[in-house]
Amino acid sequence: MIYLDNAAGSHPKPTVVANAMYRAMTELGASPGRGRHALARHTASLVEQVRGQLARLIHAPDAEQVVFTAGATMSLNMAVFGWLFPRGGHVLSTSMEHNAMIRPLRSLEQQGRIRLELLQADRWGYVDAAELLHHIRPDTSLVAISHGSNVNGAVQPLEEIAAICSRMGIPLLVDASQSLGLLPIDVQKLDIAMLAMAGHKALYGPAGVGALYVRPGMELLPLLSGGTGGQSELPAMPEEYPQHLEAGSLNVCGIAGLGAALDFLEAADPGKIYQHCMKLCAMLADQAAVLPGVKIHWGRKDRPRLPVLAMEIYGFSPEEAAEALDALGVCVRAGYQCAPLAHESLGSLEQDGLIRFSPSRFTGSEDIRLCVLALDKIIREKDGSR
Ligand SMILES: Cc1ncc(COP(=O)(O)O)c(C=O)c1O
């Protein structure tokens, strides 16, 4: 099997991830911070260690500002509802967002709580930072953008956008689901207010675990309320982080897996993984572009992009192409990739989206060669049947 759907969830995981999860499952069954016994303390110390690893990765000023969640969707919902529900105002986002960002924003818009304005990306998927400046209003209460596109890999000009937000005093929410683990992110240097992280993509952790970084001083209404393992006498959620946003029992097993994944990532060097995956995407783009009827959508060559490449193949619907490739053992993602508005910008909405290819640290050049052969075969067979 050739797995090229790593932007949805990386596979395989490093062996150390499965080992750490097994160890957590068999040896660390206690609820962290909820008992005075040794097992609860050991479990809590593992959780805090992983929190520290994530904080180092994003250069957070304080590990306590990193809150564990069930994934980037939950992180984005917590950020969007937690910040905007009590405040309202005008919100700027982009046409390149995943539904995990757009749907919570739209929900608040439909409730009449915010005015949502979406900056349209160009046909390569990039938004213009100067245009953002133009659209800021006196009551703009949030700028919400994804760092790198999960559709065609376009990487937004985060430094410029962050500099504008910082200068204007507008909180910036960044969805780093696709970029974290591939590109460096420094939340302090960029003065990012909130950063959503997914554990199961380029961080190589398991699904069902993610995190939200919240800048000190941001006042967020907790989306969830419940037990926090301490200060149980309070009628409401404690003010201190991470407890303020961390209601309920944590996914210790997932957090243990994420910790091992972050160790793996550090040892493998995210910069080297990025170069490896970019080289594979460049191979795929070069070799597939000469096949009849193939059009590549992969950001722009002269702009930053992620190793997430999409294609359209003349005469195939994306679903049909993905099923034909699957029959040859190649796993790719077809359709809108949960980002329908991005396809409007890229011009692929009418044709039901695109086929997406995303390699990982575990993909090799032989996988790409076989994928191109499979593409060639499905195209030739289709041509033969016409
Ligand atoms: C850009 C982007 N944001 C958010 C998400 C949601 O992430 P999770 O699966 O961790 O909830 C994804 C996952 O597909 C994504 O690609």
CSV table of C-alpha atoms and ligand atoms in Angstrom, one decimal:
chain,number,residue,atom,x,y,z
A,1,MET,CA,0.0,0.0,0.0
A,2,ILE,CA,1.2,3.5,-0.8
A,3,TYR,CA,-0.2,5.9,1.7
A,4,LEU,CA,-0.3,9.5,0.4
A,5,ASP,CA,-3.0,10.8,2.7
A,6,ASN,CA,-0.8,12.1,5.5
A,7,ALA,CA,-2.5,15.6,5.5
A,8,ALA,CA,-5.6,13.8,6.8
A,9,GLY,CA,-3.7,11.7,9.4
A,10,SER,CA,-0.1,10.5,9.2
A,11,HIS,CA,0.4,6.8,8.7
A,12,PRO,CA,2.4,4.9,9.8
A,13,LYS,CA,3.2,6.3,13.2
A,14,PRO,CA,6.7,5.9,14.6
A,15,THR,CA,7.0,2.6,16.6
A,16,VAL,CA,7.8,4.6,19.7
A,17,VAL,CA,4.3,6.2,19.6
A,18,ALA,CA,2.5,2.9,19.8
A,19,ASN,CA,5.0,1.7,22.5
A,20,ALA,CA,4.4,4.8,24.6
A,21,MET,CA,0.6,4.4,24.2
A,22,TYR,CA,0.8,0.7,25.2
A,23,ARG,CA,2.9,1.7,28.3
A,24,ALA,CA,0.4,4.4,29.2
A,25,MET,CA,-2.5,2.0,28.8
A,26,THR,CA,-0.9,-0.7,30.9
A,27,GLU,CA,1.2,1.2,33.5
A,28,LEU,CA,-0.4,4.7,33.8
A,29,GLY,CA,-4.1,4.1,34.3
A,30,ALA,CA,-4.7,6.8,36.8
A,31,SER,CA,-6.3,10.2,36.3
A,32,PRO,CA,-3.6,12.9,36.4
A,33,GLY,CA,-3.8,15.4,39.2
A,34,ARG,CA,-6.9,13.7,40.7
A,35,GLY,CA,-5.4,11.5,43.4
A,36,ARG,CA,-2.9,11.7,46.1
A,37,HIS,CA,-1.4,8.3,45.1
A,38,ALA,CA,1.8,7.5,43.3
A,39,LEU,CA,0.1,6.4,40.0
A,40,ALA,CA,-1.8,9.7,39.7
A,41,ARG,CA,1.5,11.6,40.3
A,42,HIS,CA,3.4,9.6,37.7
A,43,THR,CA,0.5,10.1,35.2
A,44,ALA,CA,0.4,13.8,35.9
A,45,SER,CA,4.2,14.1,35.5
A,46,LEU,CA,3.9,12.5,32.0
A,47,VAL,CA,1.2,14.9,31.0
A,48,GLU,CA,3.2,17.9,32.2
A,49,GLN,CA,6.3,16.6,30.4
A,50,VAL,CA,4.4,16.5,27.1
A,51,ARG,CA,2.8,19.9,27.7
A,52,GLY,CA,6.4,21.2,28.1
A,53,GLN,CA,7.5,19.5,24.9
A,54,LEU,CA,4.6,21.2,23.0
A,55,ALA,CA,5.4,24.5,24.6
A,56,ARG,CA,9.1,24.3,23.5
A,57,LEU,CA,8.0,23.4,20.0
A,58,ILE,CA,6.0,26.6,19.6
A,59,HIS,CA,8.1,28.7,21.9
A,60,ALA,CA,5.3,29.4,24.3
A,61,PRO,CA,6.3,31.6,27.2
A,62,ASP,CA,4.8,29.2,29.7
A,63,ALA,CA,3.9,25.5,29.3
A,64,GLU,CA,0.7,26.1,31.4
A,65,GLN,CA,-0.7,28.2,28.5
A,66,VAL,CA,-0.9,25.0,26.4
A,67,VAL,CA,-4.2,23.2,26.9
A,68,PHE,CA,-4.8,19.6,25.8
A,69,THR,CA,-7.8,19.0,23.6
A,70,ALA,CA,-9.2,16.2,21.5
A,71,GLY,CA,-7.7,17.7,18.3
A,72,ALA,CA,-7.6,20.9,16.3
A,73,THR,CA,-11.3,21.0,15.7
A,74,MET,CA,-11.9,21.2,19.5
A,75,SER,CA,-9.0,23.7,19.8
A,76,LEU,CA,-10.5,26.0,17.2
A,77,ASN,CA,-14.0,25.7,18.6
A,78,MET,CA,-12.7,26.6,22.1
A,79,ALA,CA,-10.8,29.6,20.6
A,80,VAL,CA,-13.6,30.9,18.4
A,81,PHE,CA,-16.5,30.5,20.9
A,82,GLY,CA,-14.4,31.2,24.0
A,83,TRP,CA,-13.1,34.5,22.6
A,84,LEU,CA,-16.0,35.7,20.4
A,85,PHE,CA,-19.1,34.6,22.2
A,86,PRO,CA,-18.9,37.2,25.0
A,87,ARG,CA,-17.3,39.9,22.7
A,88,GLY,CA,-18.8,39.8,19.2
A,89,GLY,CA,-17.5,42.3,16.8
A,90,HIS,CA,-16.0,42.0,13.3
A,91,VAL,CA,-14.0,39.0,12.4
A,92,LEU,CA,-11.6,38.6,9.5
A,93,SER,CA,-10.8,35.1,8.2
A,94,THR,CA,-10.0,33.7,4.7
A,95,SER,CA,-11.4,31.6,2.0
A,96,MET,CA,-8.7,29.0,2.6
A,97,GLU,CA,-10.0,27.8,6.0
A,98,HIS,CA,-11.0,24.3,7.0
A,99,ASN,CA,-14.5,23.7,8.2
A,100,ALA,CA,-13.1,23.4,11.7
A,101,MET,CA,-12.5,27.1,11.6
A,102,ILE,CA,-15.3,28.3,9.2
A,103,ARG,CA,-18.2,26.4,10.8
A,104,PRO,CA,-17.8,27.8,14.3
A,105,LEU,CA,-17.4,31.3,12.9
A,106,ARG,CA,-20.5,30.8,10.7
A,107,SER,CA,-22.4,29.6,13.7
A,108,LEU,CA,-21.6,32.8,15.6
A,109,GLU,CA,-22.5,34.8,12.5
A,110,GLN,CA,-25.8,33.1,12.2
A,111,GLN,CA,-26.6,33.7,15.8
A,112,GLY,CA,-26.0,37.4,15.1
A,113,ARG,CA,-23.0,37.6,17.4
A,114,ILE,CA,-20.3,38.5,14.9
A,115,ARG,CA,-19.9,40.0,11.5
A,116,LEU,CA,-17.7,37.7,9.5
A,117,GLU,CA,-15.7,38.9,6.5
A,118,LEU,CA,-13.6,36.4,4.5
A,119,LEU,CA,-10.6,37.6,2.5
A,120,GLN,CA,-10.5,35.8,-0.8
A,121,ALA,CA,-7.3,34.0,-1.6
A,122,ASP,CA,-5.9,34.3,-5.2
A,123,ARG,CA,-6.1,31.3,-7.5
A,124,TRP,CA,-3.0,29.8,-6.0
A,125,GLY,CA,-4.5,30.0,-2.5
A,126,TYR,CA,-2.6,32.9,-1.0
A,127,VAL,CA,-4.2,35.9,0.8
A,128,ASP,CA,-2.6,39.3,0.7
A,129,ALA,CA,-1.5,40.8,4.0
A,130,ALA,CA,-1.8,44.3,2.7
A,131,GLU,CA,-5.5,43.6,1.8
A,132,LEU,CA,-6.0,42.4,5.4
A,133,LEU,CA,-4.9,45.7,6.6
A,134,HIS,CA,-7.5,47.3,4.4
A,135,HIS,CA,-10.3,45.3,5.9
A,136,ILE,CA,-9.6,45.9,9.5
A,137,ARG,CA,-12.4,47.8,11.2
A,138,PRO,CA,-12.4,49.7,14.6
A,139,ASP,CA,-14.3,46.8,16.1
A,140,THR,CA,-12.3,43.9,14.5
A,141,SER,CA,-12.0,41.5,17.4
A,142,LEU,CA,-10.2,38.6,15.8
A,143,VAL,CA,-8.2,37.6,12.7
A,144,ALA,CA,-8.5,33.9,12.2
A,145,ILE,CA,-6.3,32.2,9.6
A,146,SER,CA,-4.8,28.8,8.8
A,147,HIS,CA,-1.0,28.8,8.4
A,148,GLY,CA,-0.8,26.3,5.6
A,149,SER,CA,-3.6,25.0,3.4
A,150,ASN,CA,-4.8,21.4,3.7
A,151,VAL,CA,-5.9,21.6,0.1
A,152,ASN,CA,-3.0,22.8,-2.0
A,153,GLY,CA,-0.2,23.5,0.5
A,154,ALA,CA,-0.2,27.3,0.1
A,155,VAL,CA,1.4,28.9,3.2
A,156,GLN,CA,0.0,32.3,4.2
A,157,PRO,CA,2.3,35.3,4.9
A,158,LEU,CA,2.0,34.6,8.6
A,159,GLU,CA,4.8,37.0,9.7
A,160,GLU,CA,3.3,39.9,7.8
A,161,ILE,CA,-0.2,39.2,9.1
A,162,ALA,CA,1.0,38.7,12.6
A,163,ALA,CA,2.9,42.0,12.5
A,164,ILE,CA,-0.2,43.8,11.4
A,165,CYS,CA,-2.4,42.2,14.1
A,166,SER,CA,0.2,42.9,16.8
A,167,ARG,CA,0.6,46.5,15.7
A,168,MET,CA,-3.2,47.0,15.6
A,169,GLY,CA,-3.8,45.1,18.9
A,170,ILE,CA,-6.0,42.5,17.3
A,171,PRO,CA,-5.8,39.0,18.5
A,172,LEU,CA,-4.6,36.5,15.9
A,173,LEU,CA,-5.9,32.9,15.9
A,174,VAL,CA,-3.7,30.5,13.8
A,175,ASP,CA,-4.8,27.1,12.7
A,176,ALA,CA,-1.4,25.3,12.6
A,177,SER,CA,-2.9,21.8,12.0
A,178,GLN,CA,-1.0,21.3,8.7
A,179,SER,CA,2.2,23.3,9.3
A,180,LEU,CA,3.2,22.4,12.8
A,181,GLY,CA,5.9,19.8,12.6
A,182,LEU,CA,7.0,20.9,9.2
A,183,LEU,CA,7.6,24.7,9.6
A,184,PRO,CA,8.9,26.5,12.7
A,185,ILE,CA,6.4,28.6,14.6
A,186,ASP,CA,7.3,31.0,17.4
A,187,VAL,CA,4.1,32.2,19.1
A,188,GLN,CA,6.1,34.8,21.1
A,189,LYS,CA,8.0,36.3,18.3
A,190,LEU,CA,4.8,36.6,16.2
A,191,ASP,CA,2.7,37.6,19.1
A,192,ILE,CA,0.1,35.0,18.3
A,193,ALA,CA,-2.9,35.1,20.6
A,194,MET,CA,-4.1,31.5,20.0
A,195,LEU,CA,-2.7,28.6,18.1
A,196,ALA,CA,-4.6,25.4,17.3
A,197,MET,CA,-2.6,22.2,17.0
A,198,ALA,CA,-3.5,18.7,15.7
A,199,GLY,CA,-1.6,15.8,17.1
A,200,HIS,CA,-2.2,13.3,14.3
A,201,LYS,CA,-0.8,15.0,11.2
A,202,ALA,CA,2.8,16.3,10.8
A,203,LEU,CA,3.4,15.8,14.6
A,204,TYR,CA,3.1,12.0,14.0
A,205,GLY,CA,1.0,11.5,17.1
A,206,PRO,CA,-2.3,9.6,17.5
A,207,ALA,CA,-5.7,10.9,16.5
A,208,GLY,CA,-7.9,12.2,19.3
A,209,VAL,CA,-5.3,14.5,20.8
A,210,GLY,CA,-4.4,18.1,20.1
A,211,ALA,CA,-3.8,21.4,21.9
A,212,LEU,CA,-4.6,25.0,22.0
A,213,TYR,CA,-2.0,27.7,23.0
A,214,VAL,CA,-3.5,30.8,24.6
A,215,ARG,CA,-1.4,33.9,25.1
A,216,PRO,CA,-1.2,34.9,28.8
A,217,GLY,CA,-3.9,37.6,29.5
A,218,MET,CA,-6.4,36.4,26.9
A,219,GLU,CA,-9.7,36.1,28.6
A,220,LEU,CA,-11.5,33.0,27.2
A,221,LEU,CA,-14.9,31.7,28.2
A,222,PRO,CA,-14.5,27.9,28.7
A,223,LEU,CA,-16.4,26.0,26.1
A,224,LEU,CA,-16.5,23.0,28.5
A,225,SER,CA,-17.0,23.1,32.3
A,226,GLY,CA,-16.5,20.3,34.6
A,227,GLY,CA,-13.9,18.6,36.8
A,228,THR,CA,-10.4,19.8,36.7
A,229,GLY,CA,-8.7,17.7,39.4
A,230,GLY,CA,-8.2,20.6,41.8
A,231,GLN,CA,-10.1,23.6,43.2
A,232,SER,CA,-13.2,21.5,43.2
A,233,GLU,CA,-14.7,23.8,45.7
A,234,LEU,CA,-15.1,26.6,43.1
A,235,PRO,CA,-18.5,27.0,41.5
A,236,ALA,CA,-17.0,27.7,38.1
A,237,MET,CA,-13.9,26.8,36.2
A,238,PRO,CA,-10.6,28.0,37.8
A,239,GLU,CA,-9.0,31.1,36.3
A,240,GLU,CA,-5.5,29.5,36.1
A,241,TYR,CA,-4.3,27.8,33.0
A,242,PRO,CA,-4.4,25.1,31.8
A,243,GLN,CA,-7.3,24.1,34.2
A,244,HIS,CA,-9.4,27.0,33.0
A,245,LEU,CA,-10.0,25.2,29.7
A,246,GLU,CA,-9.2,21.6,30.6
A,247,ALA,CA,-12.4,20.1,31.9
A,248,GLY,CA,-12.9,16.4,32.2
A,249,SER,CA,-10.4,13.5,32.2
A,250,LEU,CA,-7.5,13.9,29.8
A,251,ASN,CA,-6.6,11.4,27.0
A,252,VAL,CA,-3.5,10.2,28.8
A,253,CYS,CA,-2.9,7.4,26.3
A,254,GLY,CA,-3.0,9.9,23.4
A,255,ILE,CA,-0.9,12.4,25.3
A,256,ALA,CA,1.7,9.7,25.9
A,257,GLY,CA,1.7,8.9,22.2
A,258,LEU,CA,2.1,12.5,21.3
A,259,GLY,CA,5.0,12.9,23.7
A,260,ALA,CA,6.9,10.0,22.0
A,261,ALA,CA,6.0,11.5,18.6
A,262,LEU,CA,7.5,14.8,19.6
A,263,ASP,CA,10.7,13.1,20.7
A,264,PHE,CA,10.8,11.3,17.3
A,265,LEU,CA,10.2,14.6,15.5
A,266,GLU,CA,12.9,16.4,17.4
A,267,ALA,CA,15.4,13.6,16.7
A,268,ALA,CA,14.4,13.4,13.0
A,269,ASP,CA,14.6,17.3,12.6
A,270,PRO,CA,11.4,18.9,11.3
A,271,GLY,CA,13.4,20.9,8.8
A,272,LYS,CA,14.8,17.7,7.3
A,273,ILE,CA,11.4,16.1,7.2
A,274,TYR,CA,10.1,19.2,5.4
A,275,GLN,CA,12.8,19.0,2.8
A,276,HIS,CA,12.3,15.3,2.3
A,277,CYS,CA,8.5,15.7,1.8
A,278,MET,CA,9.0,18.7,-0.5
A,279,LYS,CA,11.4,16.7,-2.7
A,280,LEU,CA,8.8,13.9,-3.0
A,281,CYS,CA,6.1,16.4,-3.9
A,282,ALA,CA,8.4,18.1,-6.5
A,283,MET,CA,9.0,14.6,-8.0
A,284,LEU,CA,5.3,13.9,-8.1
A,285,ALA,CA,4.5,17.3,-9.6
A,286,ASP,CA,7.2,17.0,-12.3
A,287,GLN,CA,6.3,13.4,-13.3
A,288,ALA,CA,2.5,13.7,-13.1
A,289,ALA,CA,2.4,17.1,-15.0
A,290,VAL,CA,3.5,15.3,-18.3
A,291,LEU,CA,0.7,12.8,-18.1
A,292,PRO,CA,-2.3,13.7,-20.4
A,293,GLY,CA,-5.0,15.8,-18.8
A,294,VAL,CA,-3.3,16.3,-15.4
A,295,LYS,CA,-3.3,19.7,-13.8
A,296,ILE,CA,-1.3,20.3,-10.6
A,297,HIS,CA,-2.4,22.6,-7.8
A,298,TRP,CA,0.4,23.1,-5.4
A,299,GLY,CA,0.6,26.7,-4.1
A,300,ARG,CA,3.1,28.7,-6.1
A,301,LYS,CA,6.7,27.7,-6.8
A,302,ASP,CA,8.0,31.2,-5.8
A,303,ARG,CA,6.0,31.3,-2.5
A,304,PRO,CA,6.2,29.2,0.7
A,305,ARG,CA,4.2,25.9,0.5
A,306,LEU,CA,3.7,22.7,2.3
A,307,PRO,CA,4.2,19.2,0.9
A,308,VAL,CA,0.4,19.0,0.2
A,309,LEU,CA,-0.3,18.8,-3.5
A,310,ALA,CA,-3.6,18.5,-5.3
A,311,MET,CA,-4.4,17.4,-8.9
A,312,GLU,CA,-7.3,17.4,-11.3
A,313,ILE,CA,-7.3,14.8,-14.1
A,314,TYR,CA,-9.4,15.5,-17.2
A,315,GLY,CA,-12.3,13.2,-17.6
A,316,PHE,CA,-12.2,11.9,-13.9
A,317,SER,CA,-14.2,13.1,-11.0
A,318,PRO,CA,-11.9,13.3,-7.9
A,319,GLU,CA,-13.8,10.5,-6.3
A,320,GLU,CA,-13.5,8.3,-9.4
A,321,ALA,CA,-9.8,8.9,-9.6
A,322,ALA,CA,-9.2,8.2,-5.9
A,323,GLU,CA,-11.2,4.9,-6.2
A,324,ALA,CA,-9.2,3.9,-9.3
A,325,LEU,CA,-6.0,4.7,-7.5
A,326,ASP,CA,-7.2,2.8,-4.4
A,327,ALA,CA,-7.8,-0.3,-6.5
A,328,LEU,CA,-4.0,-0.1,-7.4
A,329,GLY,CA,-3.0,0.3,-3.7
A,330,VAL,CA,-2.6,4.1,-3.7
A,331,CYS,CA,-4.4,6.0,-0.9
A,332,VAL,CA,-5.2,9.6,-1.6
A,333,ARG,CA,-8.0,12.1,-0.5
A,334,ALA,CA,-10.6,13.2,-3.0
A,335,GLY,CA,-13.3,15.9,-2.8
A,336,TYR,CA,-13.3,19.2,-1.0
A,337,GLN,CA,-10.9,18.2,1.9
A,338,CYS,CA,-13.4,19.9,4.3
A,339,ALA,CA,-12.5,23.3,2.8
A,340,PRO,CA,-15.1,24.1,0.1
A,341,LEU,CA,-14.4,27.8,0.0
A,342,ALA,CA,-10.7,27.1,-0.8
A,343,HIS,CA,-11.9,25.3,-4.0
A,344,GLU,CA,-13.8,28.4,-5.0
A,345,SER,CA,-10.5,30.3,-4.8
A,346,LEU,CA,-8.6,27.6,-6.7
A,347,GLY,CA,-11.3,27.2,-9.3
A,348,SER,CA,-12.0,23.6,-8.5
A,349,LEU,CA,-15.5,23.9,-6.9
A,350,GLU,CA,-17.5,23.0,-10.0
A,351,GLN,CA,-15.6,19.8,-10.6
A,352,ASP,CA,-16.3,18.5,-7.0
A,353,GLY,CA,-12.9,19.4,-5.7
A,354,LEU,CA,-9.5,17.8,-6.3
A,355,ILE,CA,-7.4,14.7,-5.5
A,356,ARG,CA,-4.9,15.4,-2.8
A,357,PHE,CA,-1.5,13.7,-2.3
A,358,SER,CA,0.5,14.2,0.9
A,359,PRO,CA,3.7,12.3,1.7
A,360,SER,CA,5.3,11.9,5.1
A,361,ARG,CA,8.7,11.1,6.6
A,362,PHE,CA,7.9,7.5,5.9
A,363,THR,CA,7.2,8.0,2.2
A,364,GLY,CA,10.1,7.1,-0.2
A,365,SER,CA,10.8,8.0,-3.8
A,366,GLU,CA,9.8,4.5,-4.9
A,367,ASP,CA,6.3,5.2,-3.5
A,368,ILE,CA,6.1,8.3,-5.8
A,369,ARG,CA,7.4,6.3,-8.8
A,370,LEU,CA,4.7,3.7,-8.2
A,371,CYS,CA,2.0,6.4,-7.7
A,372,VAL,CA,2.9,8.0,-11.0
A,373,LEU,CA,2.8,4.6,-12.7
A,374,ALA,CA,-0.7,4.1,-11.2
A,375,LEU,CA,-1.8,7.5,-12.4
A,376,ASP,CA,-0.5,6.7,-15.9
A,377,LYS,CA,-2.4,3.4,-15.9
A,378,ILE,CA,-5.7,4.8,-14.8
A,379,ILE,CA,-5.5,7.6,-17.4
A,380,ARG,CA,-4.5,5.2,-20.2
A,381,GLU,CA,-7.3,2.8,-19.3
A,382,LYS,CA,-9.8,5.6,-19.3
A,383,ASP,CA,-8.5,6.9,-22.7
A,384,GLY,CA,-8.7,3.3,-24.1
A,385,SER,CA,-12.3,3.0,-23.0
A,386,ARG,CA,-13.3,6.2,-24.7
B,1,LIG,C1,-6.3,22.9,8.3
B,1,LIG,C2,-7.0,22.0,9.2
B,1,LIG,N1,-7.6,22.5,10.3
B,1,LIG,C3,-8.2,21.7,11.2
B,1,LIG,C4,-8.3,20.3,11.0
B,1,LIG,C5,-9.0,19.5,12.1
B,1,LIG,O1,-8.1,18.7,12.8
B,1,LIG,P1,-8.5,17.6,13.8
B,1,LIG,O2,-8.7,16.4,13.0
B,1,LIG,O3,-7.3,17.4,14.7
B,1,LIG,O4,-9.7,18.0,14.5
B,1,LIG,C6,-7.7,19.7,9.9
B,1,LIG,C7,-7.8,18.3,9.7
B,1,LIG,O5,-8.1,17.8,8.7
B,1,LIG,C8,-7.0,20.6,9.0
B,1,LIG,O6,-6.4,20.1,7.9
